[in-house]
Short mmCIF file of C-alpha atoms in Angstrom, two decimals:
data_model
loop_
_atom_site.label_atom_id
_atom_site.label_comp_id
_atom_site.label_asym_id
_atom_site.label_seq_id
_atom_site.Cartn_x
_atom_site.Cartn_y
_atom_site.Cartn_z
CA UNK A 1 40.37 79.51 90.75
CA UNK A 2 41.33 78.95 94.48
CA UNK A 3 44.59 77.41 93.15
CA UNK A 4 45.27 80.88 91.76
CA UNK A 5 45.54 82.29 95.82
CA UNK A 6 48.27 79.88 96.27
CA UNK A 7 50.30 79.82 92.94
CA UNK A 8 50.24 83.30 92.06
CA UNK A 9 52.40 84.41 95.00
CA UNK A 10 54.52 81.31 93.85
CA UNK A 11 54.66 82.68 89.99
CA UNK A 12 55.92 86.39 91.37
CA UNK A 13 58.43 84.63 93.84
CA UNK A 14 59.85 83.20 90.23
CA UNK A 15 59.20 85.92 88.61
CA UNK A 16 61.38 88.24 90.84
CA UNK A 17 63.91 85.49 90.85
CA UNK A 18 64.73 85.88 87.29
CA UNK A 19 64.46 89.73 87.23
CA UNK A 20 61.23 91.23 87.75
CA UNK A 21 61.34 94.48 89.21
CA UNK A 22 61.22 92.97 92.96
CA UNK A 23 58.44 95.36 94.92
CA UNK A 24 56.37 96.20 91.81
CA UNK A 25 56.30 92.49 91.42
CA UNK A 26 54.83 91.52 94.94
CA UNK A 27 52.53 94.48 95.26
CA UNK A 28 51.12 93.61 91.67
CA UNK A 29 50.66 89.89 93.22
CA UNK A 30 49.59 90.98 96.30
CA UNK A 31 47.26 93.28 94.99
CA UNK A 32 45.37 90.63 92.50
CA UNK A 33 45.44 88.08 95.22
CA UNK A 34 43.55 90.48 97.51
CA UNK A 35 41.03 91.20 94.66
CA UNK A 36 41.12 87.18 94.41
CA UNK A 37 40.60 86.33 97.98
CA UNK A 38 37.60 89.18 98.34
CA UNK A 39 36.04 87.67 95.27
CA UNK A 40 36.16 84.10 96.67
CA UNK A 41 34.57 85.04 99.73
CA UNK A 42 31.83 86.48 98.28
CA UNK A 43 31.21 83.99 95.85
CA UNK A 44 31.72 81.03 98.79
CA UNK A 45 29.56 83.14 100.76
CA UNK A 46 26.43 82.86 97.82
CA UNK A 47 27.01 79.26 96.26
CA UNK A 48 28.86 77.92 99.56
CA UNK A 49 31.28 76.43 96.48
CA UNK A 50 34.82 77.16 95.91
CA UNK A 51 37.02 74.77 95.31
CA UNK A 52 39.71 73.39 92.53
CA UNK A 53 42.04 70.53 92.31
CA UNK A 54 45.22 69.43 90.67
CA UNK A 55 46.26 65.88 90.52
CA UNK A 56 50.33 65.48 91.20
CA UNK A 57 50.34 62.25 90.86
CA UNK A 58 47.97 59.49 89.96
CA UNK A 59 47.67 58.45 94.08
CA UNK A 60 45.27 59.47 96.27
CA UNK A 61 47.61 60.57 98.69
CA UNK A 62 48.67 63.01 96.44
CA UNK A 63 46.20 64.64 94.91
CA UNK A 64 46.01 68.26 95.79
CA UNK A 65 42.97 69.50 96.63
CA UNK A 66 41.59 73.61 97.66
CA UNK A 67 38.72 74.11 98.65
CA UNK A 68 36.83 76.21 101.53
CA UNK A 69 35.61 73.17 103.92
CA UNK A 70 33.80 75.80 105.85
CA UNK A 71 33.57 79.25 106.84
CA UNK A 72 37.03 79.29 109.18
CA UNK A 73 39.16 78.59 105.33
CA UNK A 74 37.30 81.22 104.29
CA UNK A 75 38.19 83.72 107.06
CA UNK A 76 42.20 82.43 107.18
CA UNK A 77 42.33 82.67 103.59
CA UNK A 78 40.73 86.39 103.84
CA UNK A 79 43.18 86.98 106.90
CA UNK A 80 46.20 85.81 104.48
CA UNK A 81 45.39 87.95 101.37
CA UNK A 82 44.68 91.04 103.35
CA UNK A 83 47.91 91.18 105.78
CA UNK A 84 50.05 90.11 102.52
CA UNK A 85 48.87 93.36 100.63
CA UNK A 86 49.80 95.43 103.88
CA UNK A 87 53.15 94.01 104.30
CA UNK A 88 53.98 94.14 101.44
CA UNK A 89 53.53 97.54 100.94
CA UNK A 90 55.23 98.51 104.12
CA UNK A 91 58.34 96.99 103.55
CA UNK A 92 61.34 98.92 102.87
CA UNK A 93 64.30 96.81 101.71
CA UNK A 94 67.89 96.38 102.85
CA UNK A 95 70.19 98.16 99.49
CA UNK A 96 70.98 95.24 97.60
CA UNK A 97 68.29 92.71 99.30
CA UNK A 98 65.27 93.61 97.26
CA UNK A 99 65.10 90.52 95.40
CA UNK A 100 65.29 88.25 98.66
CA UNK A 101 63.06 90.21 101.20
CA UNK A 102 60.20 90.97 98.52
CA UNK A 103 60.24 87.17 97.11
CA UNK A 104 60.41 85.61 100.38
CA UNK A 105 57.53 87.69 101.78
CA UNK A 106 55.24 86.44 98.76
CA UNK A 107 56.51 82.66 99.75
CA UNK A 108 55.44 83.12 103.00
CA UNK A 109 52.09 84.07 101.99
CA UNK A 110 51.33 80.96 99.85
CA UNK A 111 52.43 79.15 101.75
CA UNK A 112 50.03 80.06 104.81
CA UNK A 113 46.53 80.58 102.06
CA UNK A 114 48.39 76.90 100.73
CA UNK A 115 48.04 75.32 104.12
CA UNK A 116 44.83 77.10 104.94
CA UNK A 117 42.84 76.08 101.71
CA UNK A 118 44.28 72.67 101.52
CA UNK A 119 41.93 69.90 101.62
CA UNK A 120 44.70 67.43 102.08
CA UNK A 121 46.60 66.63 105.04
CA UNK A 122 49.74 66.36 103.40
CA UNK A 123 50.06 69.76 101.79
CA UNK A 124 48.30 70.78 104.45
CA UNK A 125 51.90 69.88 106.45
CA UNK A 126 53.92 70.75 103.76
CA UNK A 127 52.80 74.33 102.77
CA UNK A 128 53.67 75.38 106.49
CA UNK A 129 56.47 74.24 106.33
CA UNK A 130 57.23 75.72 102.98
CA UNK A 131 56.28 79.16 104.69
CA UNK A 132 58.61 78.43 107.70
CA UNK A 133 61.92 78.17 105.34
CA UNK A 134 61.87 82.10 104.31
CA UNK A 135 60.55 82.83 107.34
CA UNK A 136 63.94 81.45 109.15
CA UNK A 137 66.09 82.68 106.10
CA UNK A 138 64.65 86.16 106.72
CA UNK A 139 65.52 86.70 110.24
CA UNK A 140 68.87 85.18 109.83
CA UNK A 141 70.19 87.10 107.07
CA UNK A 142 67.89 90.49 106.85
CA UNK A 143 66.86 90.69 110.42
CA UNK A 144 68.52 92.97 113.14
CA UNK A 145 69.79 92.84 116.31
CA UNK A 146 71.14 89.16 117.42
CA UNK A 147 69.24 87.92 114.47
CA UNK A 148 71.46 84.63 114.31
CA UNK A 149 70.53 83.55 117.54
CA UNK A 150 67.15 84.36 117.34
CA UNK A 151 66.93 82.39 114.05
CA UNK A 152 68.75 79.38 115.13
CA UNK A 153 66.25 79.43 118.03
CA UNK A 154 63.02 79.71 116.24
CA UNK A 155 64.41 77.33 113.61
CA UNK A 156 65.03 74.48 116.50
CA UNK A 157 61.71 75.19 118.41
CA UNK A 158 59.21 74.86 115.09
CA UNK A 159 61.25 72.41 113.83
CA UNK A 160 60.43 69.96 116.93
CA UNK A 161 57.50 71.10 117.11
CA UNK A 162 56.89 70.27 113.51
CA UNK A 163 57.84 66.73 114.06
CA UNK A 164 55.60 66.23 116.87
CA UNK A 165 53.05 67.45 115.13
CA UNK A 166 53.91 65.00 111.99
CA UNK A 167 53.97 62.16 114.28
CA UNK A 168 50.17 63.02 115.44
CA UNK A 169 49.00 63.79 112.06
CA UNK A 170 50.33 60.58 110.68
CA UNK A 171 48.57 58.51 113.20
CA UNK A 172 45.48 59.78 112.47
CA UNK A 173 45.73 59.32 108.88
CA UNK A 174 46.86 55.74 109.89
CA UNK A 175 43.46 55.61 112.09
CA UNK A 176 41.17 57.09 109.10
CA UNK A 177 42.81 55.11 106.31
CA UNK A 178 42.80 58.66 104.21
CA UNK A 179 44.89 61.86 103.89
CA UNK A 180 41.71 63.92 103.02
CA UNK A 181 40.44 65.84 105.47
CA UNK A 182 36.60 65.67 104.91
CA UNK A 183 37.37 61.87 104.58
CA UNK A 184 39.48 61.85 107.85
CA UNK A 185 36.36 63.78 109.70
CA UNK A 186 34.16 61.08 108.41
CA UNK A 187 35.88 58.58 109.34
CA UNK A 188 36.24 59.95 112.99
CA UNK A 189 34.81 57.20 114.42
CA UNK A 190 37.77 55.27 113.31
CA UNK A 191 40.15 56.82 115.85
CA UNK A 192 39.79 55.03 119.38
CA UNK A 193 39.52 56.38 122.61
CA UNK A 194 42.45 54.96 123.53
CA UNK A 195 44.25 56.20 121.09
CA UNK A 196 43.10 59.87 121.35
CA UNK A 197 44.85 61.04 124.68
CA UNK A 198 48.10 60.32 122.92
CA UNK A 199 47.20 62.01 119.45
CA UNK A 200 45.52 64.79 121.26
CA UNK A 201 49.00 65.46 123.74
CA UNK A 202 51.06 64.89 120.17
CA UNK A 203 48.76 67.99 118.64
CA UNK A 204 48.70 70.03 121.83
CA UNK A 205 52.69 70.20 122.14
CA UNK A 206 53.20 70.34 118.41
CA UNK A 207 50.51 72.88 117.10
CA UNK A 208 50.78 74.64 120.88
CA UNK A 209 54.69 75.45 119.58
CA UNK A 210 54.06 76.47 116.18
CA UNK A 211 51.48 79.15 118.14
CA UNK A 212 53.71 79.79 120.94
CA UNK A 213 51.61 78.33 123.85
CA UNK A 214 53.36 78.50 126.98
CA UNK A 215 55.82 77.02 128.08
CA UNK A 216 56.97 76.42 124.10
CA UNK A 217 56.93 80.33 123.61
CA UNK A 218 60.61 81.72 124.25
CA UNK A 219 61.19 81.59 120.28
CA UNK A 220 58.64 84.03 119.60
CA UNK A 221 59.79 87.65 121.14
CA UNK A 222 63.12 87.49 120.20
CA UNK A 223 62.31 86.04 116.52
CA UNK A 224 59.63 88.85 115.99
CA UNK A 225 61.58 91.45 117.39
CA UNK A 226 64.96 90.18 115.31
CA UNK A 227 62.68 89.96 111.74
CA UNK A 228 61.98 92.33 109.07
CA UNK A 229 58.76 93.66 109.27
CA UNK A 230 56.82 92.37 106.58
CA UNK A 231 57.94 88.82 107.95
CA UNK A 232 56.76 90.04 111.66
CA UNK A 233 53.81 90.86 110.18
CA UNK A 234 53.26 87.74 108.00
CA UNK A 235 54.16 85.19 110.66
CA UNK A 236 52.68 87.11 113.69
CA UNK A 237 49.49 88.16 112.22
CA UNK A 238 48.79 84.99 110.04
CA UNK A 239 51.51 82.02 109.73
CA UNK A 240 50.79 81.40 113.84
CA UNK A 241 47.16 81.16 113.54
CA UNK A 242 47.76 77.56 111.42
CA UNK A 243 48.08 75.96 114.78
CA UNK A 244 45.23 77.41 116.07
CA UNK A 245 43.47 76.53 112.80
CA UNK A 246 44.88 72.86 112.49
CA UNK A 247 43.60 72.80 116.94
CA UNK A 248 40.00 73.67 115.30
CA UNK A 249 40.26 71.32 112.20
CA UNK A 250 41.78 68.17 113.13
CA UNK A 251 41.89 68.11 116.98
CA UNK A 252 38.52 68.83 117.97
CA UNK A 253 37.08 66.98 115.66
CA UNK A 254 38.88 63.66 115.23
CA UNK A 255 40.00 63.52 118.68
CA UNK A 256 37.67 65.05 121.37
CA UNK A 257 37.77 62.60 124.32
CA UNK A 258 41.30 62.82 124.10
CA UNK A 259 41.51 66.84 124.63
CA UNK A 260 38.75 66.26 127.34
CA UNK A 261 41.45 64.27 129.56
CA UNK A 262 44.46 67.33 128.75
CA UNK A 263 41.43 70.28 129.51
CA UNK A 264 43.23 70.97 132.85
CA UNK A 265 47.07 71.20 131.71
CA UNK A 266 45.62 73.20 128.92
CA UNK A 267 43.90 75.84 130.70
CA UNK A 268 47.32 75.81 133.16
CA UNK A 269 49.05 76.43 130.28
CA UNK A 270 46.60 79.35 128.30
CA UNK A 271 46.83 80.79 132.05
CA UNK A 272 50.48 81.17 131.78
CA UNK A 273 50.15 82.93 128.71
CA UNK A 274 47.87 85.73 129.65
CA UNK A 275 49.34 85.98 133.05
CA UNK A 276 53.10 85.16 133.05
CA UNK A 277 53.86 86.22 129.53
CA UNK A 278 51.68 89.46 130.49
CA UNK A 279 53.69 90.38 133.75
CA UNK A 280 57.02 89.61 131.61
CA UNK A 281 55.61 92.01 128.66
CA UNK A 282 54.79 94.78 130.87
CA UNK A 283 58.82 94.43 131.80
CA UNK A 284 59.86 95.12 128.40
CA UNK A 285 62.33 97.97 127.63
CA UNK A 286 61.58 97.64 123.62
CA UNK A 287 58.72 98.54 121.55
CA UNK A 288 59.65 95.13 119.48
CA UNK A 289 59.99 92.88 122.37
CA UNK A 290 56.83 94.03 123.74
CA UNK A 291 55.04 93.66 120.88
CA UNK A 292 56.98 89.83 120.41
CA UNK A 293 55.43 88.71 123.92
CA UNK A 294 52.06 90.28 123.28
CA UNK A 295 51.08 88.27 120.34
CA UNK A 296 52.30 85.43 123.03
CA UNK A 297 50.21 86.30 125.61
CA UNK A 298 46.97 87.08 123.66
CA UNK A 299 47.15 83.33 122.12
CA UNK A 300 46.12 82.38 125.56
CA UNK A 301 42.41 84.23 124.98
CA UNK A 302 42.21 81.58 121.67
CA UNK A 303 43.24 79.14 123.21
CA UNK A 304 40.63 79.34 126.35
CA UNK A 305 38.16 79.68 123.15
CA UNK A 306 39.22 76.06 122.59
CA UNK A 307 39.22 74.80 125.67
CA UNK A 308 35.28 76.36 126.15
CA UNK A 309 34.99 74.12 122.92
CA UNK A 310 36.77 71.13 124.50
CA UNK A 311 34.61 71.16 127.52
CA UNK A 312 30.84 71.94 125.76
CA UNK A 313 31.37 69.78 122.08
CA UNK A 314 27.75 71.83 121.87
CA UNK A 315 28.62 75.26 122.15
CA UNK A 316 29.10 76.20 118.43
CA UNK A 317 29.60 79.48 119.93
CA UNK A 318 33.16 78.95 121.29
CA UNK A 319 34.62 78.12 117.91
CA UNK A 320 32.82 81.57 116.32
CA UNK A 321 34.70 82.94 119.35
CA UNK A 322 38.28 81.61 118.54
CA UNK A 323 38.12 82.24 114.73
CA UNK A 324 37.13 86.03 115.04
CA UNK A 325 39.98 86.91 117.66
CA UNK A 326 42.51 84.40 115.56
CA UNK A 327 41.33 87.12 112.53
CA UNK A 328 41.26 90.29 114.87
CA UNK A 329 44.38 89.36 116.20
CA UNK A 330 46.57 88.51 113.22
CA UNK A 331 45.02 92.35 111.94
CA UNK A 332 46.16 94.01 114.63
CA UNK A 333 49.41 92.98 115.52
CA UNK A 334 50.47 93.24 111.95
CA UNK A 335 49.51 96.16 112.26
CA UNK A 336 51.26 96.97 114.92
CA UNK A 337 54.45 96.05 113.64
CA UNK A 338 54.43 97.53 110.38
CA UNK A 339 53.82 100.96 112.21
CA UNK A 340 56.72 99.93 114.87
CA UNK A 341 58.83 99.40 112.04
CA UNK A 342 58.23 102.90 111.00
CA UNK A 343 58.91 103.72 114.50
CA UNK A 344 62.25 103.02 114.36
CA UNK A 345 63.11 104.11 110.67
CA UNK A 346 62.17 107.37 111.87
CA UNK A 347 63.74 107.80 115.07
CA UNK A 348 66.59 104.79 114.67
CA UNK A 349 65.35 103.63 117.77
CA UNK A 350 62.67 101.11 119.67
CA UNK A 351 64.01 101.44 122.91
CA UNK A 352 60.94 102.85 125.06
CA UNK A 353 63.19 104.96 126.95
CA UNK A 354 65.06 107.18 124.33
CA UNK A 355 61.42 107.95 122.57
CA UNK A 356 59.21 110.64 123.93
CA UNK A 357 57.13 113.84 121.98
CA UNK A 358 56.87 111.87 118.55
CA UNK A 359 53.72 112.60 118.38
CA UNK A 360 54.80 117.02 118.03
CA UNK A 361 56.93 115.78 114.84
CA UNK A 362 54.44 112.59 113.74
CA UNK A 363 50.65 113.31 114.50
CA UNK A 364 49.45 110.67 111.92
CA UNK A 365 51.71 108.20 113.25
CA UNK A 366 50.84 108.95 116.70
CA UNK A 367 47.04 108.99 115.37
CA UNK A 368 47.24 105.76 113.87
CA UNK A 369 49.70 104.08 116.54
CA UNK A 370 46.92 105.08 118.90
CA UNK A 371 44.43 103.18 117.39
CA UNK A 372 46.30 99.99 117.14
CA UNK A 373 47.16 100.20 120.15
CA UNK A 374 43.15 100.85 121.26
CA UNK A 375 42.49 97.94 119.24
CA UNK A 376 44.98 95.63 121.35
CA UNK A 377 43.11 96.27 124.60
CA UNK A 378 40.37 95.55 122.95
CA UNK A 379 38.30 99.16 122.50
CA UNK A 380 34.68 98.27 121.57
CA UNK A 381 34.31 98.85 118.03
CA UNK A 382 37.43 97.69 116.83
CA UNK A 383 37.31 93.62 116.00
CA UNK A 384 39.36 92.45 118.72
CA UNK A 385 36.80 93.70 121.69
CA UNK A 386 34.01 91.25 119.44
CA UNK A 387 36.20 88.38 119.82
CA UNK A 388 37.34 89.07 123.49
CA UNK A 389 34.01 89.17 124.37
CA UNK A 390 32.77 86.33 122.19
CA UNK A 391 35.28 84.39 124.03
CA UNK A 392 34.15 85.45 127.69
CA UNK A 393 30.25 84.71 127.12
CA UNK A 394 31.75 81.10 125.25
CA UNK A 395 33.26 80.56 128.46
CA UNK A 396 30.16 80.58 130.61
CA UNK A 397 27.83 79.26 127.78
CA UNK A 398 27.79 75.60 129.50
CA UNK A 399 27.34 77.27 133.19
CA UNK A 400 23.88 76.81 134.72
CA UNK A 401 24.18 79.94 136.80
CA UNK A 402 23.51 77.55 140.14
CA UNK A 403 26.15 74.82 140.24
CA UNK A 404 29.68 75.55 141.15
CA UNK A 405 32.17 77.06 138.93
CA UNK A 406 33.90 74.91 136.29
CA UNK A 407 37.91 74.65 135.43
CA UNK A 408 36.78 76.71 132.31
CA UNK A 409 35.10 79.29 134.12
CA UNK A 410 37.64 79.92 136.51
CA UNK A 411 40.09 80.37 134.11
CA UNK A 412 38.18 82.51 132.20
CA UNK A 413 37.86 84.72 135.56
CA UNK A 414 41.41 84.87 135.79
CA UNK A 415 42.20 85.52 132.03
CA UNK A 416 40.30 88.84 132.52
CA UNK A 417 43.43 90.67 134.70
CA UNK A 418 44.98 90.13 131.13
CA UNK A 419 42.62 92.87 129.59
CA UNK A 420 44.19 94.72 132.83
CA UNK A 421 47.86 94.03 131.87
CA UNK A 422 47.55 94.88 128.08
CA UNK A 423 46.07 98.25 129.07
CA UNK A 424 49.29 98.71 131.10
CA UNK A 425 51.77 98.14 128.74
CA UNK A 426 50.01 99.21 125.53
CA UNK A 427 49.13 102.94 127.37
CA UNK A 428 52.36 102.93 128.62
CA UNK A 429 54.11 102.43 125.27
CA UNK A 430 52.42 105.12 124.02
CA UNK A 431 52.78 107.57 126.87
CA UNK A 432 56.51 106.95 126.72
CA UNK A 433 56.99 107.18 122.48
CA UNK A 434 54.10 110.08 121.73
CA UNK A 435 53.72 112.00 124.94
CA UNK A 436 56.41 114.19 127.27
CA UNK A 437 59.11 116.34 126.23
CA UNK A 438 60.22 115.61 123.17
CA UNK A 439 64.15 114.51 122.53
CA UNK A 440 66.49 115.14 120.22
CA UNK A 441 65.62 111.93 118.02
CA UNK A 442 62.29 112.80 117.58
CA UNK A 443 62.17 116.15 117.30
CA UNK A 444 63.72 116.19 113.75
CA UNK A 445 61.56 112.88 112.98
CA UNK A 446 58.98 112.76 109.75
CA UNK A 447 55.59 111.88 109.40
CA UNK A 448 53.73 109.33 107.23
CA UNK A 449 53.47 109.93 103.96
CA UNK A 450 50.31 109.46 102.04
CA UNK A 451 52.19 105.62 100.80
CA UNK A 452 53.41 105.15 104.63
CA UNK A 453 49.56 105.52 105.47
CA UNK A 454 47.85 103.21 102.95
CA UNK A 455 48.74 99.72 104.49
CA UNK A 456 47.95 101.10 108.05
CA UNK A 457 44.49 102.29 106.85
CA UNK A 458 43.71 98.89 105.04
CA UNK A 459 44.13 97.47 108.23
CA UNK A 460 42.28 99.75 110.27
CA UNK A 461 39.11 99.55 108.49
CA UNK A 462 39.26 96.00 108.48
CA UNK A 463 39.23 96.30 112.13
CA UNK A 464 36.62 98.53 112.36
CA UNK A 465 34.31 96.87 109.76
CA UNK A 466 34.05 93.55 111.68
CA UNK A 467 34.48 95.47 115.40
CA UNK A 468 31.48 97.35 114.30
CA UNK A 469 29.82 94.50 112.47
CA UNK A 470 31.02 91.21 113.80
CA UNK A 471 28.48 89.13 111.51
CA UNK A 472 30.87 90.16 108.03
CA UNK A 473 32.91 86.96 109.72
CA UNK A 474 29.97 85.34 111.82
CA UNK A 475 28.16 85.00 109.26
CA UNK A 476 30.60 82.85 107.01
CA UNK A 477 30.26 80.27 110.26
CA UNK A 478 26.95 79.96 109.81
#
């Protein structure tokens, strides 16, 4: 049944192809898959069984295998189903591009539930990269703005990164004598010591660029702010979060000693994104790029998640900590970007300066804006404030109270002027779209229709149902 996540997007991506009506098409898919993806949580969640398997060929390197290893599959998978329904129904189409930006959206999505539910490593690679392909078609040919350049330049950054990555996923598989990931993780004790500093810097760089850690992040802003918005959404909110994932599934476990000796450059680097990308993002002139270099800067809070991990192996409650904001996160800021791109349909504009009063002409947008926006800063009650602060006590879980601070605790300490910074741009960005005078763009601008308002609220009560109740995702890590 899992199989069904992956290959049903895969069906309706054929489907359309051939000449099925193109947005019924993915929002029937979409819509079944979410229905799918709820179901196999809760049946996971009561048998702790889900899985299914299809041979390709008669080698054990290639025999594809879904299943939910643990509760983090679960909560990607969930993560996947639910941002695919919402961007799916928020897109609007280019006249004449239905068929492409529709299908490719649905590729995108099985791809990232592929890679996430994959039990082997090599589709594990290989549905990423599957995802990637429409994701770089999309910007190139539907995006806007200087959408060549920006595709070129996310195309060349994940691409090396890819290969890195390959090269540090191959040697482990080398190590383990197995492409299975269960198998790999049992055979952990396979991979030397020596070995692991090298593996661990070849999966810091490689999954670091596919997540935009800093200083491998300059793709990100301009690709977000250049791509449709269902692709925004699907790649910001979800496709990222597989290098986070693949940090928590492969890295930690199979080569811990090694990530011990790169703690230091890694908490440099997670400092760079909450406070370098956060100065630059408070510079922003667009509601797009703004958006672009927050999802940059807010990896750096996962990433200090791992590093907490890194530096207490005990501290189970580090990794609850990085898989709840990796979920809060991806909700959010696809949220976030499927209301920007109604933004700018509109008003024909994202430019923070030409905006002002929407919110005389748009209350519901301005309503809802508000509280994705609220959610970003990280408003208690809303999920991203539980995983903020999940992270913050992780930090300090291994600290007597007596000895001197540790790297991870000082970082932490500095990370918090990031809550600062979002506040700053986030209020601002609303002050300068919703508030004042309005202007002649805005004044003649429409509100959400009942439609416009039905992905937005699917993705505001997610956030509020695990912001209020955290344990709907803690308790799948159990």
């Amino acid at each position: 049944m899992l199989a069904l996540l992956v290959f049903l997007p895969i069906a309706a991506f054929v489907a359309i192809l051939f000449g099925a009506p193109a947005r019924l098409t993915a929002i029937g898919a979409a819509a079944i898959n979410l229905v799918l993806g709820l179901a196999a949580v809760f049946s996971w969640q009561n048998s702790g069984l889900w899985s299914s398997s299809l041979k390709v060929l008669d080698k054990p390197a290639l025999h594809l295998s879904f299943g939910f290893m643990d509760g983090m599959s679960v909560i990607m998978v969930l993560l996947s189903v639910i941002v695919t329904m919402a961007a799916v129904l928020s897109g609007k189409s280019p006249e004449g591009r239905e068929k492409l930006y529709f299908s490719s959206s649905l590729l995108i999505s099985a791809g990232a539930i592929g890679a996430f539910a994959a039990k082997d490593l090599f589709f594990f690679y290989a549905f990423h990269e599957l995802a990637l392909i429409p994701t770089f078609l999309m910007i190139g040919i539907l995006g806007r703005g200087d959408r060549r350049t920006a595709a070129w330049k996310i195309t060349i950054y994940l691409g090396l990164g890819s290969i890195i990555l390959l090269a540090g996923l191959v040697w482990l598989a080398n190590l383990t004598g197995t492409y299975n990931i269960p198998d790999m993780i049992a055979n952990k004790a396979l991979v030397p010591a020596g070995a692991q500093k090298g593996i661990a810097a070849l999966l810091i760089v490689g999954f670091g660029t596919l997540v935009s850690l800093f200083p491998f992040h300059s793709w990100a802003a301009p690709a977000y702010a250049s791509a449709p918005a269902p692709v925004a959404m699907l790649h910001a909110g979800v496709l990222k979060k597989f290098g986070l994932y693949g940090l928590l599934r492969l890295a930690i476990p199979l080569a811990p000693e090694g990530l011990q000796a790169w703690l230091t450059p890694l908490l440099v680097l997670l400092l760079g994104n909450i406070l370098w990308v956060g100065w630059v993002t408070i510079s922003q002139k667009r509601l797009d790029l703004m958006l672009g270099n927050s999802s940059v800067m807010h990896m750096g809070y996962i990433f200090l998640a791992i590093a907490a991990l890194v530096a207490f192996p005990e501290n189970p409650l580090a990794r609850s900590a990085a898989i709840v904001l990796m979920f809060a996160h991806g909700v959010s800021i696809a949220l976030l970007f499927g209301l920007a791109d109604r933004i700018e349909r509109n008003t024909g504009t994202l430019d923070l300066q030409d905006l002002g009063g929407l919110a005389k002409s748009a209350p519901g947008l301005a309503f809802l804006f508000g509280i994705a926006a609220m959610a970003s800063i990280g408003l208690p009650g809303l999920a991203n404030f539980s995983g903020e602060v999940l992270v913050f006590i992780s930090a300090f879980a291994g600290y007597d109270g007596t000895s001197p601070l540790g790297p991870v605790q000082i970082a932490c300490i500095l990370s918090v002027w990031g809550v600062v910074i979002s506040a700053v741009y986030m209020l601002r960005a609303f002050r300068n779209i919703f508030q004042g005078p309005t202007v002649k763009i805005t004044a003649s601008a429409a509100d959400l229709t009942l439609a416009d308002r039905i992905p937005a609220l699917l993705l505001i009560v997610t956030l509020f149902a695990v912001g209020l109740y955290p344990n709907l995702l803690l308790n799948l890590l159990k």
